[in-house]
Amino acid sequence: MTPVYVEGFEHGVISASGGGLFSAVTNAPTADATIKRTGGYSMRCYKTAAAACFVSLPTQPASQTYEVGRFYVRVDAAPSAATGLLRWDTAGAVSFYIGLSTARVINASIVGGTQQNGPTLELNTWYRIDFRLYCGGATYTIDWQVEGSAQTQATLGSQAASTFSTTTTRVGSSSSCTHDFYFDDVVISNTTGDYPIGPGGVVGLSPNAAGASNLSTGIEDNGSVDVDDTTNPANIELDDVPFNGADYIKQVGVASTNYAAVAFADTAETTIHGAQAFLAYTSAAASPANSASAKIYDEDGVETDIFTGDMSESSAFYKSAICRTPTGGWDTAAVNALQGRVGYATDYAPVPYWQCLMIQVAYGTGGESHSGSSSVSGGGAIEATGTKGGKGSSTISALGAIATLGFAAMFGLSSISGGGAIATTGQKSATGISSISAGGEIVATGGRTIFGSSSVSGGGVIVATGLKDARAPTSIAGGGALAGAGTKSTTGTSEISAGPGAEATGTKTALGVSVVSGGGAIESSGTSEEAEEYSGASEVYGGGAVVSLGEKNGKGTSLVSGAGAQEATGRKSTTGASVVSNGGAILALGSKSALGASEVTGGGAITSEGHQVTFEEHSGASIVSGGGVIESYGVKGIWQTDAILPTPSGRTVTAEDSKRTVAANSSGRTVTVNRRRTWN
Amino acid sequence: MPLNWPPATAPAWPPPEIGTSLECSDLRTLVGILLAAGFTHAAPTSAENTAYFNAARCDHGDRVTGRMLVSPSGIRYPFAVCRDAVHRDVLVLWPPYYCGFDSANYTWT
């Protein structure tokens, strides 16, 4: 990419003096060392009394029809009135805005056109805004993204082709309001293909060593000691952050080819977008005019002026210049080879002072720059390793395999489909995915959360290991096997269906499930500590067998039906089930209580075994009917039962060692049983 | 430092329409911000030349030409452009009261 402006506020100064940092500073935005996204500083625009608060960028390249950029913004207090975060005017005075409403809804607009709204920005959170402004045709446009998610283009038609103003670009709150905003990591380009610039940052590199100087006796430190690359290098005076004039390098003689050189701190970043050099200077007096220079020397052996000319200022002035792109482009070595040079005086009256130098380097984050793609498709394999954010992609499809390692977040994907296998390892969250389908195998290891998926279907095998949360998927369907080991909670699932088998081992909670159906077997195994609750399921169907071992609670289930066998061993309570019906056998061993069941029907046998301590209560059941045999051993109480229907004859209800059967109402009778009683 | 600048009788800076502070690096940027806020250009009156500009000198000692920017409420703010064709400094109403070499590079319309 080819940036024309890089600003991470790493010099720690917000000033218009000299025009090298900013061309205007309105209502005192500040450099903030406390809240910053990268490096040592951000820019804070903070007003408790209504006012605009912004900087205007230094003079930008002329005759440009595209302005491409990226900045990060953080909102700590919403604006009291709608305001701009970024404003860019055309030469014809048409204003382009990236703005924010009082409800923190970010938006894009061209004055006279329709405002396009984006997401609501959460407080105290950094957001990346990418934009591309265009005014070179009859229709002006703003393409923009928020955190890599493409937003609706803002347009204004029926315009005369124009170019962008070089002097009116504003970053900050452009309208009068109370607010608290932070900005960081700004990069601007005039190349349309650079959009979107994507995630990254800006690092400030200060002088930290001597360079290769070409000294004369007239280049001195502020103590009038000659600079020497070995014993008195110039980086000692030029490294102040924030920029200040506490010490400086000066030149006290004409030496137009002599200079003091400094090397800058190294960067370890590998994806380099570009660099901009910054200078603070003054002179011994404000007049007359003098002449000297500060330059950047690069790995190609080429010098670029930061500033050459009259330095006769009585207070600190600031200049900046984009560093030329080295032959072969920017890389880590090219950044680390940069040197600063000060000197070259052709007129040293008054004596020029160089106070501070810095390189601000714009970099991209490795593996983070797959964002906003409408389609990523690969006939073979797609691998993303160490990616932090893959956001806003509408479709990722692969005929082969998709492997993602170390994903921190995948947002807003509408569809992920893989003809082969999809493997995600170490994934932290996948949010808002409408569909994940795989003809082969889906494996998610160590995944923490899967939110809001409307459909997850796998023709083969779905394996989730170590999954902590799967919330509100409307449908999880597996033609093959569905296995979740170590799953802690499955919440709000409307439907879980598995063709052959579904296994949940060590499951603690499954809440709000409307339908669980298994053509094969559904097994839940675990200890009483591991498998604790199944609540609010409206229907649980098992075409085969339903086995719950060590289950503690099954609450609010409206219907449990099993064509095969249903066994609950060690169950503590089954509460509020409206219907429990079983074509085969229902076996409850060691159950402590079954409360509020309106109907328990067993076509086969219903057997409850236990002793007084563990098998305590069956109360509030309106109807208990057994086509086969109902046996209760060691029952302590059967209460508030409307009817116990052992008929027709040949069926048996046995209550042994029962303490009480109270208020059971069959044909208007009340039956109390204090000891063993058998009906035939 | 400029000589006889800023004028003691000049209105307080910044204009209340702007807020509590405004500093610019050059005359073009200053005019752009103030025009966007509803200000207008004006030539100085004879009285304003006498009060503000005739005795003023830039930080290099050059004579100056007066410029006025008029707020929506009618307050007239003086700015001075150095007459040296190379220096072309602009004298302003905030410290250090000048913007430096070539800062008046703007055509007053």
PDB file of N, CA and C in Angstrom, chain A residues 26-98:
ATOM      1  N   THR A  26      -8.713  22.558  17.158  1.00  0.00           N
ATOM      2  CA  THR A  26      -9.895  23.293  17.586  1.00  0.00           C
ATOM      3  C   THR A  26     -10.395  22.766  18.919  1.00  0.00           C
ATOM      4  N   ASN A  27     -10.425  23.623  19.885  1.00  0.00           N
ATOM      5  CA  ASN A  27     -10.973  23.333  21.215  1.00  0.00           C
ATOM      6  C   ASN A  27     -10.256  22.194  21.930  1.00  0.00           C
ATOM      7  N   ALA A  28      -8.947  22.167  21.691  1.00  0.00           N
ATOM      8  CA  ALA A  28      -7.999  21.466  22.558  1.00  0.00           C
ATOM      9  C   ALA A  28      -8.193  19.970  22.731  1.00  0.00           C
ATOM     10  N   PRO A  29      -8.228  19.190  21.674  1.00  0.00           N
ATOM     11  CA  PRO A  29      -8.020  17.754  21.876  1.00  0.00           C
ATOM     12  C   PRO A  29      -6.641  17.526  22.469  1.00  0.00           C
ATOM     13  N   THR A  30      -6.471  16.412  23.170  1.00  0.00           N
ATOM     14  CA  THR A  30      -5.214  16.168  23.882  1.00  0.00           C
ATOM     15  C   THR A  30      -4.625  14.818  23.500  1.00  0.00           C
ATOM     16  N   ALA A  31      -3.306  14.705  23.641  1.00  0.00           N
ATOM     17  CA  ALA A  31      -2.661  13.393  23.528  1.00  0.00           C
ATOM     18  C   ALA A  31      -2.859  12.683  24.855  1.00  0.00           C
ATOM     19  N   ASP A  32      -3.336  11.448  24.808  1.00  0.00           N
ATOM     20  CA  ASP A  32      -3.674  10.718  26.027  1.00  0.00           C
ATOM     21  C   ASP A  32      -2.790   9.481  26.146  1.00  0.00           C
ATOM     22  N   ALA A  33      -2.065   9.411  27.252  1.00  0.00           N
ATOM     23  CA  ALA A  33      -1.149   8.293  27.464  1.00  0.00           C
ATOM     24  C   ALA A  33      -1.788   7.173  28.270  1.00  0.00           C
ATOM     25  N   THR A  34      -3.010   7.382  28.731  1.00  0.00           N
ATOM     26  CA  THR A  34      -3.662   6.374  29.568  1.00  0.00           C
ATOM     27  C   THR A  34      -4.488   5.401  28.731  1.00  0.00           C
ATOM     28  N   ILE A  35      -5.359   5.967  27.914  1.00  0.00           N
ATOM     29  CA  ILE A  35      -6.195   5.124  27.062  1.00  0.00           C
ATOM     30  C   ILE A  35      -5.693   5.257  25.639  1.00  0.00           C
ATOM     31  N   LYS A  36      -5.081   4.240  25.156  1.00  0.00           N
ATOM     32  CA  LYS A  36      -4.589   4.223  23.787  1.00  0.00           C
ATOM     33  C   LYS A  36      -4.727   2.807  23.271  1.00  0.00           C
ATOM     34  N   ARG A  37      -4.834   2.703  21.962  1.00  0.00           N
ATOM     35  CA  ARG A  37      -5.006   1.366  21.394  1.00  0.00           C
ATOM     36  C   ARG A  37      -3.667   0.688  21.165  1.00  0.00           C
ATOM     37  N   THR A  38      -2.733   1.400  20.557  1.00  0.00           N
ATOM     38  CA  THR A  38      -1.380   0.888  20.378  1.00  0.00           C
ATOM     39  C   THR A  38      -0.409   1.997  20.754  1.00  0.00           C
ATOM     40  N   GLY A  39       0.825   1.628  20.984  1.00  0.00           N
ATOM     41  CA  GLY A  39       1.865   2.605  21.266  1.00  0.00           C
ATOM     42  C   GLY A  39       1.654   3.303  22.590  1.00  0.00           C
ATOM     43  N   GLY A  40       2.134   4.551  22.663  1.00  0.00           N
ATOM     44  CA  GLY A  40       2.118   5.274  23.921  1.00  0.00           C
ATOM     45  C   GLY A  40       1.013   6.295  24.055  1.00  0.00           C
ATOM     46  N   TYR A  41       0.375   6.679  22.940  1.00  0.00           N
ATOM     47  CA  TYR A  41      -0.613   7.756  22.996  1.00  0.00           C
ATOM     48  C   TYR A  41      -1.777   7.496  22.036  1.00  0.00           C
ATOM     49  N   SER A  42      -2.910   8.083  22.403  1.00  0.00           N
ATOM     50  CA  SER A  42      -4.026   8.262  21.471  1.00  0.00           C
ATOM     51  C   SER A  42      -4.357   9.749  21.484  1.00  0.00           C
ATOM     52  N   MET A  43      -5.370  10.134  20.728  1.00  0.00           N
ATOM     53  CA  MET A  43      -5.873  11.507  20.807  1.00  0.00           C
ATOM     54  C   MET A  43      -7.265  11.476  21.434  1.00  0.00           C
ATOM     55  N   ARG A  44      -7.444  12.287  22.459  1.00  0.00           N
ATOM     56  CA  ARG A  44      -8.732  12.347  23.147  1.00  0.00           C
ATOM     57  C   ARG A  44      -9.450  13.642  22.803  1.00  0.00           C
ATOM     58  N   CYS A  45     -10.716  13.530  22.426  1.00  0.00           N
ATOM     59  CA  CYS A  45     -11.597  14.679  22.209  1.00  0.00           C
ATOM     60  C   CYS A  45     -12.669  14.605  23.292  1.00  0.00           C
ATOM     61  N   TYR A  46     -12.566  15.463  24.252  1.00  0.00           N
ATOM     62  CA  TYR A  46     -13.386  15.354  25.456  1.00  0.00           C
ATOM     63  C   TYR A  46     -13.951  16.726  25.791  1.00  0.00           C
ATOM     64  N   LYS A  47     -15.261  16.838  25.815  1.00  0.00           N
ATOM     65  CA  LYS A  47     -15.910  18.102  26.149  1.00  0.00           C
ATOM     66  C   LYS A  47     -17.069  17.850  27.109  1.00  0.00           C
ATOM     67  N   THR A  48     -17.059  18.548  28.225  1.00  0.00           N
ATOM     68  CA  THR A  48     -18.178  18.482  29.153  1.00  0.00           C
ATOM     69  C   THR A  48     -19.127  19.653  28.959  1.00  0.00           C
ATOM     70  N   ALA A  49     -18.689  20.689  28.230  1.00  0.00           N
ATOM     71  CA  ALA A  49     -19.568  21.755  27.761  1.00  0.00           C
ATOM     72  C   ALA A  49     -19.585  21.675  26.239  1.00  0.00           C
ATOM     73  N   ALA A  50     -20.749  21.848  25.658  1.00  0.00           N
ATOM     74  CA  ALA A  50     -20.898  21.593  24.230  1.00  0.00           C
ATOM     75  C   ALA A  50     -19.905  22.406  23.401  1.00  0.00           C
ATOM     76  N   ALA A  51     -19.158  21.722  22.572  1.00  0.00           N
ATOM     77  CA  ALA A  51     -18.211  22.359  21.658  1.00  0.00           C
ATOM     78  C   ALA A  51     -17.735  21.313  20.670  1.00  0.00           C
ATOM     79  N   ALA A  52     -17.317  21.779  19.498  1.00  0.00           N
ATOM     80  CA  ALA A  52     -16.592  20.898  18.598  1.00  0.00           C
ATOM     81  C   ALA A  52     -15.207  20.660  19.186  1.00  0.00           C
ATOM     82  N   CYS A  53     -14.562  19.581  18.778  1.00  0.00           N
ATOM     83  CA  CYS A  53     -13.215  19.290  19.287  1.00  0.00           C
ATOM     84  C   CYS A  53     -12.539  18.387  18.261  1.00  0.00           C
ATOM     85  N   PHE A  54     -11.620  18.944  17.489  1.00  0.00           N
ATOM     86  CA  PHE A  54     -11.030  18.150  16.410  1.00  0.00           C
ATOM     87  C   PHE A  54      -9.684  18.719  16.003  1.00  0.00           C
ATOM     88  N   VAL A  55      -8.943  17.905  15.272  1.00  0.00           N
ATOM     89  CA  VAL A  55      -7.751  18.373  14.580  1.00  0.00           C
ATOM     90  C   VAL A  55      -8.032  18.341  13.080  1.00  0.00           C
ATOM     91  N   SER A  56      -7.407  19.242  12.362  1.00  0.00           N
ATOM     92  CA  SER A  56      -7.383  19.172  10.902  1.00  0.00           C
ATOM     93  C   SER A  56      -6.043  18.588  10.500  1.00  0.00           C
ATOM     94  N   LEU A  57      -6.063  17.640   9.587  1.00  0.00           N
ATOM     95  CA  LEU A  57      -4.828  16.975   9.203  1.00  0.00           C
ATOM     96  C   LEU A  57      -3.912  17.943   8.467  1.00  0.00           C
ATOM     97  N   PRO A  58      -2.611  17.666   8.451  1.00  0.00           N
ATOM     98  CA  PRO A  58      -1.706  18.498   7.653  1.00  0.00           C
ATOM     99  C   PRO A  58      -2.137  18.500   6.192  1.00  0.00           C
ATOM    100  N   THR A  59      -1.639  19.440   5.452  1.00  0.00           N
ATOM    101  CA  THR A  59      -1.989  19.564   4.041  1.00  0.00           C
ATOM    102  C   THR A  59      -1.811  18.227   3.328  1.00  0.00           C
ATOM    103  N   GLN A  60      -2.873  17.769   2.692  1.00  0.00           N
ATOM    104  CA  GLN A  60      -2.886  16.486   2.007  1.00  0.00           C
ATOM    105  C   GLN A  60      -2.572  16.663   0.521  1.00  0.00           C
ATOM    106  N   PRO A  61      -2.195  15.587  -0.146  1.00  0.00           N
ATOM    107  CA  PRO A  61      -1.863  15.691  -1.572  1.00  0.00           C
ATOM    108  C   PRO A  61      -3.016  16.293  -2.379  1.00  0.00           C
ATOM    109  N   ALA A  62      -2.662  17.130  -3.342  1.00  0.00           N
ATOM    110  CA  ALA A  62      -3.651  17.825  -4.157  1.00  0.00           C
ATOM    111  C   ALA A  62      -4.163  16.932  -5.281  1.00  0.00           C
ATOM    112  N   SER A  63      -5.312  17.342  -5.835  1.00  0.00           N
ATOM    113  CA  SER A  63      -5.889  16.751  -7.055  1.00  0.00           C
ATOM    114  C   SER A  63      -6.257  15.286  -6.889  1.00  0.00           C
ATOM    115  N   GLN A  64      -6.705  14.909  -5.700  1.00  0.00           N
ATOM    116  CA  GLN A  64      -7.053  13.515  -5.436  1.00  0.00           C
ATOM    117  C   GLN A  64      -8.563  13.303  -5.531  1.00  0.00           C
ATOM    118  N   THR A  65      -8.959  12.220  -6.201  1.00  0.00           N
ATOM    119  CA  THR A  65     -10.381  11.875  -6.281  1.00  0.00           C
ATOM    120  C   THR A  65     -10.750  10.745  -5.318  1.00  0.00           C
ATOM    121  N   TYR A  66      -9.729  10.099  -4.745  1.00  0.00           N
ATOM    122  CA  TYR A  66      -9.969   9.056  -3.736  1.00  0.00           C
ATOM    123  C   TYR A  66      -9.265   9.431  -2.437  1.00  0.00           C
ATOM    124  N   GLU A  67      -9.933   9.224  -1.347  1.00  0.00           N
ATOM    125  CA  GLU A  67      -9.322   9.270  -0.021  1.00  0.00           C
ATOM    126  C   GLU A  67      -9.672   7.954   0.661  1.00  0.00           C
ATOM    127  N   VAL A  68      -8.652   7.147   0.857  1.00  0.00           N
ATOM    128  CA  VAL A  68      -8.823   5.836   1.490  1.00  0.00           C
ATOM    129  C   VAL A  68      -8.166   5.909   2.875  1.00  0.00           C
ATOM    130  N   GLY A  69      -8.812   5.385   3.859  1.00  0.00           N
ATOM    131  CA  GLY A  69      -8.212   5.486   5.178  1.00  0.00           C
ATOM    132  C   GLY A  69      -8.729   4.473   6.162  1.00  0.00           C
ATOM    133  N   ARG A  70      -8.046   4.450   7.271  1.00  0.00           N
ATOM    134  CA  ARG A  70      -8.457   3.634   8.401  1.00  0.00           C
ATOM    135  C   ARG A  70      -8.145   4.408   9.680  1.00  0.00           C
ATOM    136  N   PHE A  71      -9.077   4.393  10.600  1.00  0.00           N
ATOM    137  CA  PHE A  71      -8.784   4.913  11.922  1.00  0.00           C
ATOM    138  C   PHE A  71      -9.527   4.062  12.947  1.00  0.00           C
ATOM    139  N   TYR A  72      -9.077   4.132  14.172  1.00  0.00           N
ATOM    140  CA  TYR A  72      -9.757   3.457  15.273  1.00  0.00           C
ATOM    141  C   TYR A  72     -10.380   4.524  16.169  1.00  0.00           C
ATOM    142  N   VAL A  73     -11.572   4.266  16.620  1.00  0.00           N
ATOM    143  CA  VAL A  73     -12.266   5.207  17.493  1.00  0.00           C
ATOM    144  C   VAL A  73     -12.839   4.455  18.684  1.00  0.00           C
ATOM    145  N   ARG A  74     -12.817   5.115  19.807  1.00  0.00           N
ATOM    146  CA  ARG A  74     -13.403   4.564  21.038  1.00  0.00           C
ATOM    147  C   ARG A  74     -14.282   5.647  21.632  1.00  0.00           C
ATOM    148  N   VAL A  75     -15.504   5.276  21.988  1.00  0.00           N
ATOM    149  CA  VAL A  75     -16.470   6.221  22.550  1.00  0.00           C
ATOM    150  C   VAL A  75     -16.622   5.934  24.036  1.00  0.00           C
ATOM    151  N   ASP A  76     -16.218   6.868  24.864  1.00  0.00           N
ATOM    152  CA  ASP A  76     -16.400   6.713  26.306  1.00  0.00           C
ATOM    153  C   ASP A  76     -17.605   7.479  26.824  1.00  0.00           C
ATOM    154  N   ALA A  77     -18.086   8.444  26.051  1.00  0.00           N
ATOM    155  CA  ALA A  77     -19.351   9.118  26.357  1.00  0.00           C
ATOM    156  C   ALA A  77     -19.989   9.513  25.038  1.00  0.00           C
ATOM    157  N   ALA A  78     -21.257   9.154  24.874  1.00  0.00           N
ATOM    158  CA  ALA A  78     -21.962   9.439  23.622  1.00  0.00           C
ATOM    159  C   ALA A  78     -22.089  10.945  23.420  1.00  0.00           C
ATOM    160  N   PRO A  79     -22.147  11.379  22.182  1.00  0.00           N
ATOM    161  CA  PRO A  79     -22.302  12.818  21.930  1.00  0.00           C
ATOM    162  C   PRO A  79     -23.701  13.285  22.321  1.00  0.00           C
ATOM    163  N   SER A  80     -23.789  14.501  22.784  1.00  0.00           N
ATOM    164  CA  SER A  80     -25.098  15.053  23.141  1.00  0.00           C
ATOM    165  C   SER A  80     -25.856  15.518  21.903  1.00  0.00           C
ATOM    166  N   ALA A  81     -25.199  15.582  20.779  1.00  0.00           N
ATOM    167  CA  ALA A  81     -25.842  15.883  19.494  1.00  0.00           C
ATOM    168  C   ALA A  81     -25.100  15.095  18.424  1.00  0.00           C
ATOM    169  N   ALA A  82     -25.790  14.812  17.332  1.00  0.00           N
ATOM    170  CA  ALA A  82     -25.130  14.101  16.238  1.00  0.00           C
ATOM    171  C   ALA A  82     -23.893  14.874  15.797  1.00  0.00           C
ATOM    172  N   THR A  83     -22.814  14.146  15.533  1.00  0.00           N
ATOM    173  CA  THR A  83     -21.563  14.822  15.197  1.00  0.00           C
ATOM    174  C   THR A  83     -20.765  13.983  14.221  1.00  0.00           C
ATOM    175  N   GLY A  84     -19.771  14.599  13.608  1.00  0.00           N
ATOM    176  CA  GLY A  84     -18.866  13.879  12.738  1.00  0.00           C
ATOM    177  C   GLY A  84     -17.673  13.368  13.511  1.00  0.00           C
ATOM    178  N   LEU A  85     -17.190  12.182  13.134  1.00  0.00           N
ATOM    179  CA  LEU A  85     -15.927  11.667  13.650  1.00  0.00           C
ATOM    180  C   LEU A  85     -14.807  11.949  12.656  1.00  0.00           C
ATOM    181  N   LEU A  86     -15.168  11.927  11.379  1.00  0.00           N
ATOM    182  CA  LEU A  86     -14.246  12.245  10.292  1.00  0.00           C
ATOM    183  C   LEU A  86     -15.013  13.087   9.286  1.00  0.00           C
ATOM    184  N   ARG A  87     -14.385  14.166   8.841  1.00  0.00           N
ATOM    185  CA  ARG A  87     -15.030  15.003   7.826  1.00  0.00           C
ATOM    186  C   ARG A  87     -14.009  15.315   6.752  1.00  0.00           C
ATOM    187  N   TRP A  88     -14.441  15.172   5.517  1.00  0.00           N
ATOM    188  CA  TRP A  88     -13.546  15.457   4.399  1.00  0.00           C
ATOM    189  C   TRP A  88     -14.347  16.239   3.367  1.00  0.00           C
ATOM    190  N   ASP A  89     -13.852  17.387   2.942  1.00  0.00           N
ATOM    191  CA  ASP A  89     -14.562  18.236   1.989  1.00  0.00           C
ATOM    192  C   ASP A  89     -13.955  18.107   0.594  1.00  0.00           C
ATOM    193  N   THR A  90     -14.800  18.321  -0.399  1.00  0.00           N
ATOM    194  CA  THR A  90     -14.277  18.436  -1.761  1.00  0.00           C
ATOM    195  C   THR A  90     -13.854  19.882  -2.004  1.00  0.00           C
ATOM    196  N   ALA A  91     -13.166  20.085  -3.117  1.00  0.00           N
ATOM    197  CA  ALA A  91     -12.794  21.447  -3.493  1.00  0.00           C
ATOM    198  C   ALA A  91     -14.046  22.289  -3.712  1.00  0.00           C
ATOM    199  N   GLY A  92     -15.151  21.638  -4.051  1.00  0.00           N
ATOM    200  CA  GLY A  92     -16.421  22.338  -4.230  1.00  0.00           C
ATOM    201  C   GLY A  92     -17.234  22.441  -2.960  1.00  0.00           C
ATOM    202  N   ALA A  93     -16.609  22.132  -1.821  1.00  0.00           N
ATOM    203  CA  ALA A  93     -17.213  22.307  -0.497  1.00  0.00           C
ATOM    204  C   ALA A  93     -18.382  21.369  -0.234  1.00  0.00           C
ATOM    205  N   VAL A  94     -18.356  20.178  -0.825  1.00  0.00           N
ATOM    206  CA  VAL A  94     -19.301  19.133  -0.447  1.00  0.00           C
ATOM    207  C   VAL A  94     -18.629  18.285   0.645  1.00  0.00           C
ATOM    208  N   SER A  95     -19.318  18.116   1.757  1.00  0.00           N
ATOM    209  CA  SER A  95     -18.710  17.456   2.918  1.00  0.00           C
ATOM    210  C   SER A  95     -19.083  15.984   2.984  1.00  0.00           C
ATOM    211  N   PHE A  96     -18.078  15.145   3.213  1.00  0.00           N
ATOM    212  CA  PHE A  96     -18.236  13.712   3.457  1.00  0.00           C
ATOM    213  C   PHE A  96     -18.052  13.481   4.964  1.00  0.00           C
ATOM    214  N   TYR A  97     -18.913  12.664   5.543  1.00  0.00           N
ATOM    215  CA  TYR A  97     -18.827  12.428   6.988  1.00  0.00           C
ATOM    216  C   TYR A  97     -18.855  10.938   7.316  1.00  0.00           C
ATOM    217  N   ILE A  98     -18.028  10.544   8.274  1.00  0.00           N
ATOM    218  CA  ILE A  98     -18.298   9.364   9.093  1.00  0.00           C
ATOM    219  C   ILE A  98     -18.729   9.945  10.433  1.00  0.00           C
TER     220      ILE A  98
END
